[in-house]
Amino acid sequence: MKIFVTGGAGFIGGNFIHFMLTKYPDTKIVCLDSLTYAGNLSTLKSVETNTNLQFIKIDITDRKGIFSLFEAEKPNVVVNFAAESHVDRSIENPDIFLKTNILGTQVLLDACRKYGTERFHQISTDEVYGDLPLDRPDLLFKEDTPIQTSSPYSASKASADLLVQAYHRTFGVPVTISRCSNNYGPYQFPEKLIPLTIINILAGKPLPIYGTGQNVRDWLHVDDHCAAVDLILNKGNIGEIYNIGGHNERSNIEVVKTIIEILGKGQELITYVSDRKGHDLRYAINPAKIQNDMGWKPTTSFEEGIEKTIAWYLDNRKWWEEIISGEYQTYYSKMYGKR
Ligand code: NAD
Ligand code: TYD
């Protein structure tokens, strides 16, 4: 069995590679990643000598290169994590989101079609459903909730999902799609809320809360996401979409206060800043389909997961100190300087 994992030097793809190498000693993993600002080979350092893992630096929009690789390696399965993933960056510069997230997915689908790949799995997001109101806790995203995107990021991910479905219906490419809620855990790039909060607290820097801090996200530990994707690869029905989430809704301010408390600090660093443009109010997944069809359920509670994640950032300073020493500083001043 040979699996192409695109975006495997990023947060979730990297965790997925660790998960798969541990669980399947007979599976070969080829990581395809162009190493953008969000891709870090240090995420794969502890497995770099594993003979089941091969790394290839390649852009998924490089049609010629991707086709040569499929020709040479003939993967059984492709799991597409590669994407531009940060909403704030998509508001600053949508172009690269459309290129990587839509056209890159199309290149991979074309290659799967040509080389008869047994499965193409698209890692999508709950953000394709837009948002839910804060005062209707009864409403949750189901797989048939209409797509209604808010940001260039979510619009690009939704476009990719539509292409994936079209390639299944028109060309018979054997696809599955999963739409997960917000992930947290080790190796998450510090621009996202949870690692940004941990690292800023450690540095004594302000904790920027967009708007009122009442926006709600549905948090899932990355290991539970990886287990769900593995299950879909083994038991999912071709052509189907699966929502992934663990009923773990928290407002942003609650999340930040929890992290402050675990690190034993005071709340004086909390700083309300101007809101994100088009800021989605609430995400909440109904995971009944994957639970009922495949028996998936999350194993890490938020209380346990956030403690473990904070401990990981404390124990792995080198990983994130290297990352925040470079381009991240320029990004940070640009995004937060005048907020
Ligand atoms: P990330 O930004 O941490 O990692 C993305 C990876 O893709 C990086 O290693 C980067 O180098 C690589 N990449 C980017 N453009 C590429 C290109 N053109 N060619 C090859 N590689 C490229 O992202 P993440 O948070 O790990 O998210 C992974 C996937 O999961 C994305 O598709 C995202 O939409 C989806 N997702 C993320 C979350 C979340 O909470 N982070 C939730 C649901 C879904
Ligand atoms: P983020 O981690 O960027 O994920 P997403 O936008 O994909 O949900 O943001 C999570 C939530 O936290 C979102 O409502 C925006 C908010 N947020 C802040 O309040 N301050 C910050 O500095 C960041 C990065 C996010």
Coordinates of C-alpha atoms and ligand atoms in Angstrom, one line a residue:
M1 CA 0.0 0.0 0.0
K2 CA 1.4 3.4 -1.0
I3 CA -0.3 6.6 0.1
F4 CA 0.5 10.1 -1.2
V5 CA 0.0 12.6 1.6
T6 CA 0.0 16.1 0.2
G7 CA 0.7 19.0 2.7
G8 CA 2.3 16.5 5.0
A9 CA 4.8 19.0 6.3
G10 CA 1.9 21.1 7.7
F11 CA 0.0 20.8 10.9
I12 CA -2.7 18.1 10.2
G13 CA -0.9 16.4 7.4
G14 CA 2.2 16.0 9.6
N15 CA 0.2 14.6 12.4
F16 CA -1.5 12.2 10.0
I17 CA 1.9 11.0 8.8
H18 CA 3.0 10.3 12.4
F19 CA -0.4 8.5 13.0
M20 CA -0.2 6.3 9.9
L21 CA 3.5 5.3 10.2
T22 CA 2.8 4.2 13.8
K23 CA -0.4 2.3 12.9
Y24 CA 0.6 0.7 9.6
P25 CA 4.1 -0.7 9.5
D26 CA 3.6 -2.1 6.0
T27 CA 2.3 1.1 4.4
K28 CA 4.6 3.4 2.4
I29 CA 3.9 7.1 2.8
V30 CA 5.1 9.6 0.2
C31 CA 4.8 13.2 1.5
L32 CA 4.3 15.8 -1.2
D33 CA 4.8 19.3 0.0
S34 CA 6.1 22.6 -1.5
L35 CA 7.2 23.9 1.9
T36 CA 5.4 27.2 2.0
Y37 CA 5.7 29.4 5.1
A38 CA 3.4 26.8 6.8
G39 CA 5.4 23.7 5.9
N40 CA 8.2 22.6 8.2
L41 CA 10.4 19.6 7.7
S42 CA 11.1 19.7 11.4
T43 CA 7.5 18.5 11.9
L44 CA 8.7 15.2 10.3
K45 CA 12.1 15.1 12.0
S46 CA 11.4 12.3 14.4
V47 CA 10.3 10.0 11.5
E48 CA 12.9 11.1 8.9
T49 CA 14.8 7.9 9.1
N50 CA 11.7 5.7 8.8
T51 CA 12.1 3.8 5.6
N52 CA 8.4 3.8 5.0
L53 CA 8.5 7.6 4.6
Q54 CA 9.7 9.5 1.6
F55 CA 9.6 13.3 1.2
I56 CA 9.3 15.0 -2.1
K57 CA 9.3 18.8 -2.4
I58 CA 6.7 19.6 -5.0
D59 CA 3.9 22.1 -5.6
I60 CA 0.6 20.4 -6.3
T61 CA -0.1 22.9 -9.0
D62 CA 2.9 21.7 -10.9
R63 CA 1.0 19.5 -13.4
K64 CA 4.0 18.0 -15.2
G65 CA 5.9 17.2 -12.0
I66 CA 2.8 15.7 -10.3
F67 CA 2.1 13.5 -13.3
S68 CA 5.7 12.3 -13.5
L69 CA 5.5 11.4 -9.8
F70 CA 2.2 9.4 -10.3
E71 CA 3.8 7.7 -13.3
A72 CA 6.8 6.7 -11.2
E73 CA 5.2 5.9 -7.9
K74 CA 1.7 4.7 -8.8
P75 CA 0.1 5.5 -5.4
N76 CA -2.9 3.5 -4.3
V77 CA -4.4 6.4 -2.3
V78 CA -4.0 10.2 -2.3
V79 CA -5.0 12.2 0.8
N80 CA -5.0 15.9 0.0
F81 CA -4.1 18.1 2.9
A82 CA -2.1 20.6 0.9
A83 CA -3.7 24.0 1.1
E84 CA -3.4 27.6 2.0
S85 CA -5.3 27.4 5.3
H86 CA -5.4 30.7 7.1
V87 CA -8.5 32.9 6.8
D88 CA -6.7 36.1 7.7
R89 CA -4.1 35.6 4.9
S90 CA -6.9 34.8 2.4
I91 CA -8.4 38.2 3.2
E92 CA -5.1 39.9 2.5
N93 CA -4.3 37.9 -0.7
P94 CA -6.9 35.6 -2.1
D95 CA -4.9 34.7 -5.3
I96 CA -2.7 32.0 -3.9
F97 CA -5.7 30.4 -2.2
L98 CA -7.5 30.0 -5.5
K99 CA -4.4 28.6 -7.1
T100 CA -3.4 26.0 -4.6
N101 CA -6.7 25.1 -3.1
I102 CA -8.7 24.8 -6.4
L103 CA -6.3 24.4 -9.2
G104 CA -3.9 22.2 -7.2
T105 CA -6.8 19.9 -6.3
Q106 CA -7.7 19.7 -10.0
V107 CA -4.2 18.7 -10.9
L108 CA -4.3 15.9 -8.3
L109 CA -7.8 14.8 -9.5
D110 CA -6.5 14.7 -13.2
A111 CA -3.6 12.6 -12.1
C112 CA -5.8 10.2 -10.1
R113 CA -8.0 9.9 -13.1
K114 CA -5.2 9.1 -15.5
Y115 CA -3.3 6.7 -13.3
G116 CA -6.4 4.9 -11.9
T117 CA -5.7 5.8 -8.3
E118 CA -8.0 3.6 -6.0
R119 CA -9.0 6.6 -3.8
F120 CA -8.7 10.3 -3.7
H121 CA -9.6 11.7 -0.3
Q122 CA -10.1 15.5 0.0
I123 CA -9.5 17.1 3.4
S124 CA -12.2 19.8 3.5
T125 CA -13.5 22.0 6.3
D126 CA -16.7 22.9 8.1
E127 CA -16.1 26.5 6.9
V128 CA -17.7 25.6 3.5
Y129 CA -21.1 25.7 5.3
G130 CA -20.6 29.4 6.3
D131 CA -21.7 30.2 9.8
L132 CA -24.5 29.6 12.3
P133 CA -26.2 32.1 14.5
L134 CA -25.0 32.4 18.1
D135 CA -28.6 32.2 19.6
R136 CA -29.6 28.9 17.9
P137 CA -27.6 26.2 19.7
D138 CA -30.0 23.6 18.1
L139 CA -28.6 24.3 14.6
L140 CA -25.6 22.2 13.5
F141 CA -23.9 21.6 10.1
K142 CA -25.0 18.4 8.4
E143 CA -23.5 17.0 5.2
D144 CA -26.4 18.3 3.3
T145 CA -26.3 21.8 4.8
P146 CA -26.0 24.2 1.8
I147 CA -22.6 25.5 1.0
Q148 CA -22.5 29.3 1.8
T149 CA -19.0 30.6 2.2
S150 CA -17.8 33.8 3.8
S151 CA -14.0 34.1 3.2
P152 CA -11.8 33.6 0.1
Y153 CA -10.4 30.6 2.1
S154 CA -13.7 28.9 2.5
A155 CA -14.8 29.8 -1.0
S156 CA -11.7 28.1 -2.4
K157 CA -12.2 25.0 -0.2
A158 CA -15.9 24.8 -1.3
S159 CA -14.8 25.1 -5.0
A160 CA -12.4 22.3 -4.5
D161 CA -15.2 20.1 -3.0
L162 CA -17.4 20.8 -6.0
L163 CA -14.6 19.8 -8.3
V164 CA -14.0 16.6 -6.4
Q165 CA -17.7 15.7 -6.6
A166 CA -17.8 16.6 -10.3
Y167 CA -14.8 14.3 -11.0
H168 CA -16.6 11.5 -9.3
R169 CA -19.8 12.0 -11.2
T170 CA -18.4 12.8 -14.6
F171 CA -15.2 10.7 -14.7
G172 CA -15.8 8.1 -12.1
V173 CA -12.8 9.1 -9.9
P174 CA -13.2 7.2 -6.6
V175 CA -13.4 10.1 -4.1
T176 CA -14.4 10.8 -0.5
I177 CA -14.5 14.2 1.2
S178 CA -14.3 15.0 4.9
R179 CA -15.3 18.3 6.5
C180 CA -13.7 18.7 9.9
S181 CA -14.1 21.5 12.5
N182 CA -11.2 23.5 14.0
N183 CA -8.3 21.3 15.0
Y184 CA -5.7 21.9 17.7
G185 CA -2.7 19.9 18.9
P186 CA 1.1 19.6 18.3
Y187 CA 2.8 21.2 15.3
Q188 CA 0.2 23.8 14.6
F189 CA 1.6 27.0 13.0
P190 CA 1.6 29.8 15.5
E191 CA -0.6 32.1 13.4
K192 CA -3.7 30.1 14.5
L193 CA -5.6 31.1 17.7
I194 CA -4.5 28.3 20.1
P195 CA -0.7 28.3 19.4
L196 CA -0.7 32.1 19.0
T197 CA -2.3 32.4 22.5
I198 CA 0.1 30.0 24.1
I199 CA 3.2 31.5 22.5
N200 CA 2.2 35.1 23.2
I201 CA 1.5 34.3 26.9
L202 CA 5.0 32.8 27.2
A203 CA 6.4 35.9 25.6
G204 CA 4.3 38.3 27.7
K205 CA 2.7 39.7 24.5
P206 CA -0.9 41.0 24.1
L207 CA -3.5 38.3 23.2
P208 CA -5.5 39.7 20.3
I209 CA -9.2 38.9 20.5
Y210 CA -11.1 39.8 17.3
G211 CA -14.4 41.7 17.9
T212 CA -16.2 40.6 21.0
G213 CA -14.6 37.3 21.5
Q214 CA -18.0 35.6 21.5
N215 CA -17.5 33.8 18.1
V216 CA -17.7 30.1 18.6
R217 CA -15.5 27.3 17.2
D218 CA -16.0 23.6 17.5
W219 CA -12.6 22.2 18.6
L220 CA -11.3 18.8 17.9
H221 CA -7.9 17.3 18.8
V222 CA -5.9 16.6 15.7
D223 CA -5.4 12.9 16.6
D224 CA -9.2 12.4 16.5
H225 CA -9.3 14.0 13.1
C226 CA -6.5 11.6 11.9
A227 CA -8.4 8.6 13.2
A228 CA -11.5 9.7 11.4
V229 CA -9.7 10.1 8.1
D230 CA -8.1 6.7 8.5
L231 CA -11.6 5.2 9.1
I232 CA -13.0 6.9 6.0
L233 CA -10.1 5.5 3.9
N234 CA -11.0 2.0 5.1
K235 CA -14.8 2.1 5.5
G236 CA -16.0 5.2 3.7
N237 CA -18.4 4.9 0.7
I238 CA -17.1 6.3 -2.6
G239 CA -18.7 9.6 -3.5
E240 CA -19.7 10.4 0.1
I241 CA -19.0 13.5 2.3
Y242 CA -18.4 12.9 6.1
N243 CA -18.5 15.7 8.7
I244 CA -16.0 15.3 11.6
G245 CA -16.5 17.0 14.9
G246 CA -16.8 16.2 18.6
H247 CA -19.5 18.6 19.9
N248 CA -16.9 20.8 21.5
E249 CA -18.1 24.4 21.1
R250 CA -16.3 27.2 22.9
S251 CA -16.2 30.9 22.4
N252 CA -12.8 32.4 21.6
I253 CA -12.7 34.2 24.8
E254 CA -13.4 31.0 26.8
V255 CA -10.5 29.2 24.9
V256 CA -8.1 32.1 25.6
K257 CA -9.1 32.2 29.3
T258 CA -8.6 28.5 29.7
I259 CA -5.1 28.7 28.3
I260 CA -4.3 31.6 30.6
E261 CA -5.5 29.6 33.6
I262 CA -3.5 26.5 32.7
L263 CA -0.4 28.6 32.3
G264 CA -1.1 30.2 35.7
K265 CA -1.2 33.8 34.4
G266 CA -3.5 36.7 34.8
Q267 CA -6.0 38.1 32.3
E268 CA -4.2 41.5 31.7
L269 CA -2.8 40.4 28.4
I270 CA -6.2 40.0 26.8
T271 CA -6.6 42.8 24.2
Y272 CA -9.8 43.3 22.1
V273 CA -8.8 44.3 18.6
S274 CA -10.8 45.2 15.5
D275 CA -12.8 42.3 14.1
R276 CA -11.9 40.0 11.2
K277 CA -13.7 41.1 8.0
G278 CA -16.7 38.8 7.3
H279 CA -16.0 36.9 10.6
D280 CA -18.0 33.7 10.9
L281 CA -20.0 33.7 14.1
R282 CA -20.3 30.0 14.9
Y283 CA -19.3 26.7 13.6
A284 CA -20.8 23.4 14.9
I285 CA -20.6 20.0 13.4
N286 CA -23.3 17.3 13.5
P287 CA -21.0 14.1 13.3
A288 CA -24.0 11.6 13.3
K289 CA -23.1 10.1 9.9
I290 CA -19.5 9.1 10.7
Q291 CA -20.6 8.0 14.2
N292 CA -23.5 5.9 13.0
D293 CA -21.9 4.5 9.8
M294 CA -18.4 3.8 11.1
G295 CA -18.5 4.0 14.9
W296 CA -16.1 6.9 15.0
K297 CA -16.1 9.0 18.2
P298 CA -13.5 11.4 19.5
T299 CA -11.3 10.1 22.3
T300 CA -9.7 13.3 23.6
S301 CA -11.8 15.7 25.6
F302 CA -11.0 19.4 25.2
E303 CA -9.9 19.6 28.9
E304 CA -7.3 16.9 28.3
G305 CA -6.3 17.9 24.8
I306 CA -5.6 21.5 25.6
E307 CA -3.5 20.5 28.6
K308 CA -1.5 18.1 26.4
T309 CA -1.2 20.7 23.7
I310 CA 0.2 23.4 26.1
A311 CA 2.6 20.9 27.5
W312 CA 3.8 20.1 23.9
Y313 CA 4.5 23.8 23.2
L314 CA 6.4 24.1 26.4
D315 CA 8.4 21.0 25.7
N316 CA 9.1 21.8 22.0
R317 CA 10.2 25.4 22.1
K318 CA 12.8 24.8 19.4
W319 CA 10.2 23.8 16.9
W320 CA 8.2 27.0 17.2
E321 CA 11.1 29.4 18.1
E322 CA 12.7 28.6 14.7
I323 CA 9.4 29.3 13.0
I324 CA 8.6 32.6 14.6
S325 CA 12.1 33.9 14.0
G326 CA 11.6 34.3 10.3
E327 CA 8.8 35.6 8.0
Y328 CA 6.3 35.2 10.8
Q329 CA 7.6 38.5 12.4
T330 CA 6.8 40.4 9.2
Y331 CA 3.4 38.8 9.0
Y332 CA 2.7 39.5 12.7
S333 CA 3.6 43.2 12.4
K334 CA 1.5 43.6 9.2
M335 CA -1.6 41.8 10.6
Y336 CA -1.6 43.0 14.2
G337 CA 0.4 46.3 14.0
K338 CA -2.5 48.6 13.4
R339 CA -5.4 46.4 14.5
Ligands
NAD1 P1 -1.2 24.1 7.3 O1 -1.3 25.5 6.7 O2 -0.6 23.9 8.6 O3 -0.4 23.2 6.3 C1 -0.6 23.2 4.9 C2 0.6 22.4 4.2 O4 0.4 22.4 2.8 C3 2.0 23.1 4.5 O5 2.9 22.0 4.8 C4 2.3 23.7 3.1 O6 3.7 23.8 2.8 C5 1.6 22.8 2.2 N1 1.2 23.4 0.9 C6 0.6 24.6 0.7 N2 0.5 24.9 -0.6 C7 1.0 23.9 -1.3 C8 1.2 23.6 -2.6 N3 0.8 24.4 -3.6 N4 1.8 22.4 -3.0 C9 2.2 21.5 -2.0 N5 2.1 21.8 -0.7 C10 1.5 22.9 -0.3 O7 -2.7 23.6 7.2 P2 -3.4 22.6 8.2 O8 -4.0 23.4 9.3 O9 -2.6 21.4 8.5 O10 -4.6 22.1 7.2 C11 -4.5 21.0 6.4 C12 -5.8 20.8 5.6 O11 -6.9 20.6 6.5 C13 -6.2 22.0 4.7 O12 -6.7 21.5 3.5 C14 -7.3 22.7 5.5 O13 -8.2 23.4 4.7 C15 -7.9 21.6 6.3 N6 -8.6 21.9 7.5 C16 -7.9 22.5 8.5 C17 -8.5 22.7 9.8 C18 -7.7 23.3 10.9 O14 -8.3 23.6 12.0 N7 -6.4 23.6 10.8 C19 -9.8 22.3 10.0 C20 -10.5 21.6 8.9 C21 -9.8 21.4 7.7
TYD2 P1 -8.2 30.6 13.6 O1 -7.4 29.9 14.5 O2 -7.6 31.6 12.6 O3 -9.2 29.6 12.8 P2 -10.5 29.8 11.9 O4 -10.5 31.2 11.5 O5 -10.2 28.9 10.7 O6 -11.7 29.4 12.7 O7 -9.2 31.5 14.4 C1 -10.1 30.9 15.4 C2 -11.0 31.9 16.0 O8 -10.2 32.8 16.8 C3 -11.7 32.8 14.9 O9 -13.0 33.1 15.4 C4 -10.8 34.1 14.9 C5 -10.3 34.2 16.3 N1 -9.0 34.8 16.4 C6 -8.8 35.8 17.3 O10 -9.7 36.3 18.0 N2 -7.5 36.3 17.4 C7 -6.4 35.9 16.7 O11 -5.3 36.4 16.8 C8 -6.7 34.8 15.8 C9 -5.5 34.2 15.0 C10 -7.9 34.3 15.7

